[in-house]
Coordinates of C-alpha atoms and ligand atoms in Angstrom, one line a residue:
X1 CA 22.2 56.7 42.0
X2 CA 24.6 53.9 41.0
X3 CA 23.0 51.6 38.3
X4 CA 22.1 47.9 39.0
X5 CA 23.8 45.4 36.8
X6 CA 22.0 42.8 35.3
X7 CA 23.6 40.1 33.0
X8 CA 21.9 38.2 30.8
X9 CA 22.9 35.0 28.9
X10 CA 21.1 32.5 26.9
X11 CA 22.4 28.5 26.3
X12 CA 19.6 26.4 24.1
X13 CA 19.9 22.9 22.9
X14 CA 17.2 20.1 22.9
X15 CA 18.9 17.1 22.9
X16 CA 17.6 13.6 21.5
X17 CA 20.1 10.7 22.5
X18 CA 18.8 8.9 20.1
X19 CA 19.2 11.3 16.6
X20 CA 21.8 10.6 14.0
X21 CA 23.4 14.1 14.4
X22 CA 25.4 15.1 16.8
X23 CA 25.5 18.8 18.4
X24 CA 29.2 20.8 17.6
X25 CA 30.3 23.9 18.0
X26 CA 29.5 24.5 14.4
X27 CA 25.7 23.8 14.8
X28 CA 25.7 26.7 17.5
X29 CA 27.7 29.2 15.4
X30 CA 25.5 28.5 12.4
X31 CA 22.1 29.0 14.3
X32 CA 22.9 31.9 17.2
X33 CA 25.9 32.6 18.5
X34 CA 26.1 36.3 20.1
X35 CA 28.8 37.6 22.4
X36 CA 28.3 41.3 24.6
X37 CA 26.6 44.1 21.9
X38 CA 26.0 41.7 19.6
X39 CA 23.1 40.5 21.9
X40 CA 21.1 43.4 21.6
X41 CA 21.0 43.7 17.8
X42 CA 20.1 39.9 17.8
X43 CA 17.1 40.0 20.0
X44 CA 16.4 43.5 20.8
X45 CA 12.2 43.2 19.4
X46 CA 11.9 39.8 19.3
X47 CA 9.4 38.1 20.4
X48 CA 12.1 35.9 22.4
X49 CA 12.8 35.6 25.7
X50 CA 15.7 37.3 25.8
X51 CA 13.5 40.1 24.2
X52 CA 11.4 40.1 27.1
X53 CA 14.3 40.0 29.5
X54 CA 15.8 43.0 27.2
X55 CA 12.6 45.3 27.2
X56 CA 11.8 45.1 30.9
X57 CA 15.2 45.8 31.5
X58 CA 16.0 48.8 29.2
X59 CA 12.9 50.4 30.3
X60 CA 14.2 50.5 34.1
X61 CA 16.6 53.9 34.4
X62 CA 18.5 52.6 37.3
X63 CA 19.3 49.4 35.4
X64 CA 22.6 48.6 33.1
X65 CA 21.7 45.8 31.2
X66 CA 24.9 43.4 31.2
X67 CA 25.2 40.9 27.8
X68 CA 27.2 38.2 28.4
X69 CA 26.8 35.1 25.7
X70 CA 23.8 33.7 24.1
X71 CA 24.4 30.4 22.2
X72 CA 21.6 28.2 20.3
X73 CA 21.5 25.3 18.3
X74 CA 18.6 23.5 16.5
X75 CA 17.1 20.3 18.3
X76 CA 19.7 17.4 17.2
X77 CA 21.5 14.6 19.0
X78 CA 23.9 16.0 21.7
X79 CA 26.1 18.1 22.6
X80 CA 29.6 17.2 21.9
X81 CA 31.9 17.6 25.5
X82 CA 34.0 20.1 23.7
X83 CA 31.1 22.5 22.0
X84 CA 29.8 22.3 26.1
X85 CA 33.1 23.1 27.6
X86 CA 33.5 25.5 24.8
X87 CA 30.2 27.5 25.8
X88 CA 30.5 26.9 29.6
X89 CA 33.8 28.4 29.0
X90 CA 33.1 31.5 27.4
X91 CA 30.0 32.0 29.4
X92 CA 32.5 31.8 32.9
X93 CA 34.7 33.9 30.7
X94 CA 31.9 36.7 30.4
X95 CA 30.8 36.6 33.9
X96 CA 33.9 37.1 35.7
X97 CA 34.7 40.1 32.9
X98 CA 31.4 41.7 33.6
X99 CA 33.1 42.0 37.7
X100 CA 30.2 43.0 39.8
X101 CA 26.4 41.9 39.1
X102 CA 23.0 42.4 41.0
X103 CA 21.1 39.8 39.2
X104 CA 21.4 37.5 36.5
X105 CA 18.8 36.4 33.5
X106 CA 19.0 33.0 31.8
X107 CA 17.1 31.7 29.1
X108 CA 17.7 27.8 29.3
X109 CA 15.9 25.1 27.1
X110 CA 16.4 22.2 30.1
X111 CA 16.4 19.1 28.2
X112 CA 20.4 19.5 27.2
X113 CA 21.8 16.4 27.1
X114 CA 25.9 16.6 26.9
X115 CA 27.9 13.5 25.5
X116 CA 29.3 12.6 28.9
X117 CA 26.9 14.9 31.2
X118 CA 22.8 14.4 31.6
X119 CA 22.2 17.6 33.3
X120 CA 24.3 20.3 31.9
X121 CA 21.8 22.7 32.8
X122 CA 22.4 22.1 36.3
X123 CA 26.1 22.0 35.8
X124 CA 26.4 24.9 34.0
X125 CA 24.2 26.6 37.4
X126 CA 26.6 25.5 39.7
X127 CA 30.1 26.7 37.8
X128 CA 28.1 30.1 37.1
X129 CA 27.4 30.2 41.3
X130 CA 31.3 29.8 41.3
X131 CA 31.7 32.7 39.9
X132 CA 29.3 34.9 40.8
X133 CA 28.4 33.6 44.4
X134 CA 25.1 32.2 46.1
X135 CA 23.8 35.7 47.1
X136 CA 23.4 37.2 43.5
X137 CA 19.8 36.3 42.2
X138 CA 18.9 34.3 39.3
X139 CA 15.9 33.5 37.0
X140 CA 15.9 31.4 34.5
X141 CA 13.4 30.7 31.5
X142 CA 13.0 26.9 30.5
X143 CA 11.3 25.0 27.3
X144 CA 8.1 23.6 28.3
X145 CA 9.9 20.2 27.2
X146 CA 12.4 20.8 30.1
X147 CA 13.5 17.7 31.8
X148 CA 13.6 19.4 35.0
X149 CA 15.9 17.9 37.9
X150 CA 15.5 18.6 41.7
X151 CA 19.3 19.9 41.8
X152 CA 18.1 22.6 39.2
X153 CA 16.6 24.2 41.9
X154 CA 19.6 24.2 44.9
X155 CA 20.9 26.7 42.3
X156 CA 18.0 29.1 42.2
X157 CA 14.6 28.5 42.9
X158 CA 13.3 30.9 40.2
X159 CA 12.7 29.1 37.3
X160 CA 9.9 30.3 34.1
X161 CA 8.5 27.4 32.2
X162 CA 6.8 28.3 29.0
X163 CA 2.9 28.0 29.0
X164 CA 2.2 27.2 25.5
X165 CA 2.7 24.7 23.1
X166 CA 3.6 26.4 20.1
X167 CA 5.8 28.2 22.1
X168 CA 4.3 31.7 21.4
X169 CA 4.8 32.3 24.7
X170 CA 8.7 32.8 25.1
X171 CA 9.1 36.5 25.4
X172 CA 6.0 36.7 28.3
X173 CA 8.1 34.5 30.4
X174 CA 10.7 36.6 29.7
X175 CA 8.9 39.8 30.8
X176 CA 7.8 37.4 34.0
X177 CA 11.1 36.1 35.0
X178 CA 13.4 39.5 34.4
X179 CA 10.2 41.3 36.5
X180 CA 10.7 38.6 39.2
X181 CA 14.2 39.6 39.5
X182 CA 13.9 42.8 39.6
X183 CA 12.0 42.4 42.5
X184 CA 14.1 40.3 44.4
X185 CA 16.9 42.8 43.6
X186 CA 15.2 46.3 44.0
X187 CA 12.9 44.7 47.4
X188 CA 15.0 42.4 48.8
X189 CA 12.1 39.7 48.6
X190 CA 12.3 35.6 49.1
X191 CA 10.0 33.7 47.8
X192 CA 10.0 29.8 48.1
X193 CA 9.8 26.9 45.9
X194 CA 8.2 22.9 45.2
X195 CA 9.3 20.4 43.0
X196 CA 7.3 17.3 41.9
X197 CA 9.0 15.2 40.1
X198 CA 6.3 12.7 37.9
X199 CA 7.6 8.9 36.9
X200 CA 6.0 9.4 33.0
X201 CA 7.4 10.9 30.1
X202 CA 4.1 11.3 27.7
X203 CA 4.7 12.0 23.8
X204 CA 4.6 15.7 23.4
X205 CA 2.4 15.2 20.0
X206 CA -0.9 15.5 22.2
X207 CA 0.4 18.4 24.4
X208 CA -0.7 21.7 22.1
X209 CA -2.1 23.8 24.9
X210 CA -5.2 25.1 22.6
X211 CA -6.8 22.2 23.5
X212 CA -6.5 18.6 24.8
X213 CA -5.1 17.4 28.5
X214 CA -2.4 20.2 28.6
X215 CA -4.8 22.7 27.6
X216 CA -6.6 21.5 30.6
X217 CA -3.6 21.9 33.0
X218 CA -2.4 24.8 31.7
X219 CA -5.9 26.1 33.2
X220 CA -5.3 25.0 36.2
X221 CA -2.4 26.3 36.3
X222 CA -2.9 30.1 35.9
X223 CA -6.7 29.1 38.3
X224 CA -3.7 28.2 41.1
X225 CA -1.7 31.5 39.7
X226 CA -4.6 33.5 40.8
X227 CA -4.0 32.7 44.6
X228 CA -2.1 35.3 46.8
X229 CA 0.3 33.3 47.9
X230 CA 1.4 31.9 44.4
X231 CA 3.8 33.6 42.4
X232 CA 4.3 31.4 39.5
X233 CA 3.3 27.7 38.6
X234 CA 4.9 25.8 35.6
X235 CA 4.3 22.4 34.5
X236 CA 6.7 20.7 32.0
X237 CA 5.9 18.1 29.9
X238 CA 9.3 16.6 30.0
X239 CA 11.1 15.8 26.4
X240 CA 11.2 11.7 26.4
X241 CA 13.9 11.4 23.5
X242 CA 16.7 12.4 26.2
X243 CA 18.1 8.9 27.7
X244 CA 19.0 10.7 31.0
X245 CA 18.2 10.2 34.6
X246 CA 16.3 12.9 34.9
X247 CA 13.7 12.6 31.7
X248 CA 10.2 13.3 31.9
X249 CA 7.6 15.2 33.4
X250 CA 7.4 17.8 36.5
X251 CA 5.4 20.9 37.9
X252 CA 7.0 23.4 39.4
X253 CA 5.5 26.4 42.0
X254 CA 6.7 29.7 43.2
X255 CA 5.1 30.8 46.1
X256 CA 5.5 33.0 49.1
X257 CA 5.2 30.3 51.6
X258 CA 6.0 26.6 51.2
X259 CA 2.8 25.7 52.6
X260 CA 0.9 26.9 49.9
X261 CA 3.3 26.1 47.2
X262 CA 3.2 22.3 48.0
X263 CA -0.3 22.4 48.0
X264 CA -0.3 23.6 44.5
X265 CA 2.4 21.8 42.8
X266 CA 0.5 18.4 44.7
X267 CA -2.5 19.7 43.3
X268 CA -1.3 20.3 39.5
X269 CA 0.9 16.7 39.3
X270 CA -2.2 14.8 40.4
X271 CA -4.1 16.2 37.5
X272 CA -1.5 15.4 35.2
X273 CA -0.8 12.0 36.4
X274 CA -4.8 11.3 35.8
X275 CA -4.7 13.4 32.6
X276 CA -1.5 10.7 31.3
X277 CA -3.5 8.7 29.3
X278 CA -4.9 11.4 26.9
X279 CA -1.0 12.1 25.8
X280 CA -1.1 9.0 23.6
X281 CA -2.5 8.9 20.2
X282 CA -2.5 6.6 17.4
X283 CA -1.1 7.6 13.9
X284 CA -2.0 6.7 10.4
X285 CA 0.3 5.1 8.2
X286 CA 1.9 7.7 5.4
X287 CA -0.6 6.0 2.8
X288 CA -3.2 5.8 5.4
X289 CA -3.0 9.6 5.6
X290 CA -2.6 10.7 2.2
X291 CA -5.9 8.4 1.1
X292 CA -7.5 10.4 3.7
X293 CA -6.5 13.7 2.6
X294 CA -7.2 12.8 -1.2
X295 CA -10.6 12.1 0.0
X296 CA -11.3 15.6 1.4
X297 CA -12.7 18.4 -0.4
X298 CA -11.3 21.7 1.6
X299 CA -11.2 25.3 0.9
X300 CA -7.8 25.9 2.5
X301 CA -4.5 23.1 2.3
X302 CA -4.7 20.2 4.0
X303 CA -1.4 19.1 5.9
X304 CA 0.4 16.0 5.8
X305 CA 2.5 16.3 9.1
X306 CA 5.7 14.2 8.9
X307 CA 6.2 14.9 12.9
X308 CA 8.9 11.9 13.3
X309 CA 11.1 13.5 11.0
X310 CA 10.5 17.0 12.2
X311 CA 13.7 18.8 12.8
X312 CA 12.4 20.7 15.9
X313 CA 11.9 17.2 17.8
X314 CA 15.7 16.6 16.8
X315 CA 14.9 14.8 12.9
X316 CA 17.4 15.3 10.8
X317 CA 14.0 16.8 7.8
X318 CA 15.5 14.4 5.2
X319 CA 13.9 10.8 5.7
X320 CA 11.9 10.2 2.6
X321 CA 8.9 7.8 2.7
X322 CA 6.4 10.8 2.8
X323 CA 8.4 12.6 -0.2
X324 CA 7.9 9.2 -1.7
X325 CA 4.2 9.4 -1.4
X326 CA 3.6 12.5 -2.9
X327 CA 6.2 11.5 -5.6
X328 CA 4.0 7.9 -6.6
X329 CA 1.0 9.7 -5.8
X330 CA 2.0 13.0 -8.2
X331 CA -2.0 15.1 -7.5
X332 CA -1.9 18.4 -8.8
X333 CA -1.3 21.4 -6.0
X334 CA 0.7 19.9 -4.1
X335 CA 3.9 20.9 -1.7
X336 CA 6.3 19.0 0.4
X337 CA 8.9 20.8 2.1
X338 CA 11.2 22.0 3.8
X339 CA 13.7 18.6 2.5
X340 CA 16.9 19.1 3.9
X341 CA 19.4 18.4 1.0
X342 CA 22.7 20.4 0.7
X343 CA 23.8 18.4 -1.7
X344 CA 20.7 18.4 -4.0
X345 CA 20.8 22.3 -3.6
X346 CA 23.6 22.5 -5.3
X347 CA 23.1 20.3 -8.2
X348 CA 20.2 22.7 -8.7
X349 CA 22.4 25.9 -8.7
X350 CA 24.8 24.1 -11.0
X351 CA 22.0 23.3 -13.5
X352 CA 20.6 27.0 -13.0
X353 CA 17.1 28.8 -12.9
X354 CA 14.5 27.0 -15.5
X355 CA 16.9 23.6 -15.9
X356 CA 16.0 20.5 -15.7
X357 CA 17.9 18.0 -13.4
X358 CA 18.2 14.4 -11.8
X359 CA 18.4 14.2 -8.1
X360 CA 18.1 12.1 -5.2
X361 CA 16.5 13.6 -2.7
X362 CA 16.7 13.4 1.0
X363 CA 17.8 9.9 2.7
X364 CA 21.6 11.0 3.3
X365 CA 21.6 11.7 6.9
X366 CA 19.2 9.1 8.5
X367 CA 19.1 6.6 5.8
X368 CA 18.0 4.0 7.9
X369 CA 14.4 5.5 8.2
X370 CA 13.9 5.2 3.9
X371 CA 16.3 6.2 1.1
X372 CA 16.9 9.0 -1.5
X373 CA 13.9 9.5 -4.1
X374 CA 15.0 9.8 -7.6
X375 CA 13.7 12.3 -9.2
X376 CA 14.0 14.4 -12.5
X377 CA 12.7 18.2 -11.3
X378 CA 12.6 21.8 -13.2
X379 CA 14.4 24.1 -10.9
X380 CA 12.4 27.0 -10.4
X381 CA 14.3 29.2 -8.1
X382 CA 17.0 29.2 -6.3
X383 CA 17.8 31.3 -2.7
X384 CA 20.7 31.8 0.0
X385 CA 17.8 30.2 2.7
X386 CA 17.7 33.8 4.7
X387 CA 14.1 34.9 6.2
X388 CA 12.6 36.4 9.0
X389 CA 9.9 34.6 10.3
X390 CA 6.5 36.5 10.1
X391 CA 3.9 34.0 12.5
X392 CA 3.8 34.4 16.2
X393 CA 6.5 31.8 17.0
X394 CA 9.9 33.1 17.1
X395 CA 8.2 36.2 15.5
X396 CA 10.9 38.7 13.7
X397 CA 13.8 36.3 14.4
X398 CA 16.2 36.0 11.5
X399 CA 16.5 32.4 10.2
X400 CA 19.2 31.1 7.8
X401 CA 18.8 27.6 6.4
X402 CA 22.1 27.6 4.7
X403 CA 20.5 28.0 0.7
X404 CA 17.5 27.0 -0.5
X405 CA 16.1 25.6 -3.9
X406 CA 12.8 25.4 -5.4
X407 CA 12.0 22.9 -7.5
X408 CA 8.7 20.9 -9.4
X409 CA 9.0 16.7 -10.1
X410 CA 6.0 15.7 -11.6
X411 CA 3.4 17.7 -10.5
X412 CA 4.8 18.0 -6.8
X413 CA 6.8 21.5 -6.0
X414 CA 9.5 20.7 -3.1
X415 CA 11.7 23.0 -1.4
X416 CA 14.7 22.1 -0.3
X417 CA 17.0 23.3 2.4
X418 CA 20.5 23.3 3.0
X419 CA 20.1 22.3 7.0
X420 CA 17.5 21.1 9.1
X421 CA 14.4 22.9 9.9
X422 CA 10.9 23.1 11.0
X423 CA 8.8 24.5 8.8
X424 CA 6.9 26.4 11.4
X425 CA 6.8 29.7 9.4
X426 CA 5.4 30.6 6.1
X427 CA 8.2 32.5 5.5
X428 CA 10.4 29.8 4.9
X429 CA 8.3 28.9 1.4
X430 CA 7.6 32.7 0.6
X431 CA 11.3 33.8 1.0
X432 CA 11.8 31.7 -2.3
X433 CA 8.5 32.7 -4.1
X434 CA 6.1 29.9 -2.6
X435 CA 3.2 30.6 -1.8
X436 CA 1.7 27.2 0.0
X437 CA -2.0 28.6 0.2
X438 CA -2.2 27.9 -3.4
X439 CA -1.8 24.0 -2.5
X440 CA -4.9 21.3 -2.1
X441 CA -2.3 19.3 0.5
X442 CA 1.1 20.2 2.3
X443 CA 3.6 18.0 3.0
X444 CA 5.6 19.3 6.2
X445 CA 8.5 18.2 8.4
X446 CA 6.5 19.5 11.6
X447 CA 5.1 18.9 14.3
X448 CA 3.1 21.4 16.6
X449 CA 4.6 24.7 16.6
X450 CA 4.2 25.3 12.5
X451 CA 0.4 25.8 14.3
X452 CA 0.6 28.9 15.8
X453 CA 1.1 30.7 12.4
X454 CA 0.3 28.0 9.8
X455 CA -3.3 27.1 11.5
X456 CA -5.2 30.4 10.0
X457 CA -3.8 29.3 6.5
X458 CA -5.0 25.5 6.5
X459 CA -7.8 23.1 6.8
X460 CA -7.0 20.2 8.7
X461 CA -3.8 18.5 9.7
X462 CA -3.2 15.4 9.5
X463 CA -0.3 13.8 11.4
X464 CA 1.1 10.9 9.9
X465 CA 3.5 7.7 11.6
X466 CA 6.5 7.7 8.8
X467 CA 9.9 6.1 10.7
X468 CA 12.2 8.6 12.3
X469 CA 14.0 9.9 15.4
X470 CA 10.9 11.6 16.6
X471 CA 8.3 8.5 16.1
X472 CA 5.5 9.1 18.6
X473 CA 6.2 5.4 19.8
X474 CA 8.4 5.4 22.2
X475 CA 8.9 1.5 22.2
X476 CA 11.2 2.0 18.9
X477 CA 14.3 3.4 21.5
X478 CA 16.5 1.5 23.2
X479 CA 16.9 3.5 26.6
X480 CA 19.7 3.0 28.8
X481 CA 19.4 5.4 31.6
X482 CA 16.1 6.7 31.7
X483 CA 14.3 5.0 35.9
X484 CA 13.5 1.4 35.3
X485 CA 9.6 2.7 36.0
X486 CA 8.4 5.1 34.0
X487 CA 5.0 5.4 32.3
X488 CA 4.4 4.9 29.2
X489 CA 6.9 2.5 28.7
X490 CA 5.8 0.9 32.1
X491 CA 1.9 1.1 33.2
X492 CA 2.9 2.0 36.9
X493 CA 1.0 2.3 40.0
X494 CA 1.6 5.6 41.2
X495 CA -0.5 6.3 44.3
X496 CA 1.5 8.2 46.7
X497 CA 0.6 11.8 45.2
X498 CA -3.2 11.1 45.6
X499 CA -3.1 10.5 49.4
X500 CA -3.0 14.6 49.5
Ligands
LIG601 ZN1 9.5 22.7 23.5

């Protein structure tokens, strides 16, 4: 029996319009850039989507798996027209070598913003149907801080939006959409989708799914999954720092009539448009939060969550007036990290293992938002910033943060990296001989998905309003083409969904 092909490609970028840092082709070669075989030695048992697309492909016989590109980039300000074009490009380039396919796998984030283009997502769908033609199936996997559009969907209506925030669930929706295809492939079945499109754009600090309103709707959401008739229903939070059209909050259903699929995506935005006003929360100030954390007396680290700097929201991990805090405050067993500092790493390796050294730390790429602490610190090791990550998000993918030093001012140890990122893994302090369960309080350029492996290790978490690109307070932006009504910024009347 002639094999099925099946490409699959991956293109992942979470765009903030509003972050110092702007997205080139260099921030995608230096985070995951993977062309044909490559693929398979870069995912192949990772708990990624592409590893779910790879492992229910590879175990069908009659299947030839087809790799075409997979590019990524950390969350930063967006993409520049030629890193896009560049992508797109090579991605076109692939498709039409690969000749004939059956199906076609996608793992898209969905809140891509390109300099000149606010739905690249959808543009890149309609150049791949160019090439490959509208009969050829595709599924796609999106971030559950897609900003969906309605034209997403002329393009395919199979579309996998992660259910949990961490994101621990990347490689399921994997396994769900490359199953889905495989269907539609091997059975020739149609299934049907609807789109509601919400006017709000909630603050994605509130949305963990282990509790709270999204931990409510993600309920309802596999409740409505449970029906016959019901394939698949995602709902997306929306990512609010994208100043695009299209920003903000949908719900999506697969269903095997439309009947029945309306009914459930009506059914799942009127319970998030009630749920809107649990989304917002109010922040202590960075001394605020550190007072409060002195005052506890906890077993396990507390953490001091510096979310409006945190790289994985698009912050660029080096605004300062946290460090700062830690630095005046100087208690005993404590950690702030991971500082993104290139520079500051490398005045450490020229001062060497057990030196002392004067730096100024952090403040270089967003020095609006507080500047470089000075600082005379012991370097205590030093590393080329190269782990795998051991919790459940991203689990077994290899991370490089471009070098890494350890260092102690005062009585505060502080890693520093040489690029942005989250510290959402433990990994990222153990790879240079930290171990932060041996703190009283963390200081962490986070935000939620450090929780899915950090959580077991710490106490309490407390998240703290320091100035940044990722501020919970969406007043501080200056939005330009985001619809004139949209909640929160506007308290809207929005009745038309409850008539149903
Ligand atoms: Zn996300």
């Amino acid at each position: 029996m002639k094999k099925l092909r099946v490409g699959i490609a991956f293109f992942y970028h979470e765009s903030h319009s509003f972050a110092p840092l702007k997205t080139d082709i260099e921030a995608f070669y230096n985070e995951g850039y993977f062309k044909g075989d490559e693929i398979f030695s870069a995912y192949s048992a990772t708990k990624t989507e592409v590893g779910g697309f790879l492992d229910v492909l590879t175990k069908e016989e009659h299947i030839e798996v087809v790799p075409l590109l997979c590019a990524a980039a950390t969350p930063a300000g967006p993409v520049s027209n030629e890193a896009y074009q560049l992508i797109e490009k090579e991605m076109l380039t692939e498709l039409e070598k690969a000749d004939h396919l059956d199906g076609l796998l996608l793992a898209l984030h969905g809140a891509m913003v390109v300099e000149d283009l606010f739905d690249p997502e959808e543009k890149l769908l309609k150049e791949i149907r160019t090439v490959i033609g509208n009969d050829i199936p595709i599924a796609t996997t999106l971030d559950m801080h897609a900003n969906l559009s309605a034209r997403m969907l002329e393009h395919t209506p199979y579309h996998f939006g992660f259910k949990t925030y961490p994101h621990v669930d990347m490689y399921n929706q994997g396994v769900n959409a490359a199953k889905l295809l495989l269907e539609v492939i091997l059975e020739q079945k149609n299934y049907v989708a609807s789109f509601i499109k919400l006017p709000m754009m909630p603050p994605s600090i509130n949305m963990r799914t282990e509790e709270g309103p999204m931990h409510d709707l993600m309920e309802l959401a596999f409740q409505l999954e449970s029906e016959p008739s019901i394939i698949n229903a995602s709902v997306f939070g929306g990512f609010p720092y994208s100043d695009i059209p299209m920003v903000g909050a949908s719900v999506l259903v697969i269903g095997r009539d439309q009947t029945n699929a309306d009914r459930v995506a009506k059914n799942l935005a009127n319970q998030f448009w009630d749920l809107r006003n649990d989304f917002i929360m109010q922040l202590p100030t960075v001394k605020e939060g550190m007072k409060h954390a002195l005052s506890l007396k906890e077993q396990k680290p507390i953490v001091l969550a510096d979310i409006s700097d945190n790289p994985l929201s698009c912050g660029s991990g080096d605004t300062t007036l946290l460090l700062e805090e830690f630095i005046s405050v100087n208690h005993p067993h404590t950690l702030f990290g991971g500082l993104t500092d290139p520079e500051s790493i490398e005045r450490c390796r020229m001062a060497g293992v057990g030196n002392e050294v004067m730096l100024d730390l952090g403040g270089k790429i967003s020095p609006d938002f507080g500047r470089p602490v000075q600082v005379i610190a012991k370097v205590l090791a030093l590393s080329d910033g190269v782990f795998y990550n051991s919790g459940p998000f991203n689990q077994h993918l290899r991370v490089d943060v471009k070098g890494a030093a350890y260092i102690r001012a005062g009585e505060v140890d502080i890693l520093l990296i040489g690029r942005p990122m989250s510290a959402n893994d433990p990994e990222m302090f153990r790879h240079i001989g930290i171990e932060p369960t041996s703190y009283t309080i963390l200081g962490l350029k986070v935000k939620n998905h450090f929780r899915a492996a950090f959580d077991p290790l710490i106490s309490k978490v407390i998240y703290v309003d320091a100035p940044g690109v990722a501020s919970n307070d969406l007043k501080h932006f200056s939005y330009k083409n985001i619809p004139e009504k949209i909640w929160p910024l506007k308290d809207i009347d929005y009745t038309e969904l409850m008539e149903v």
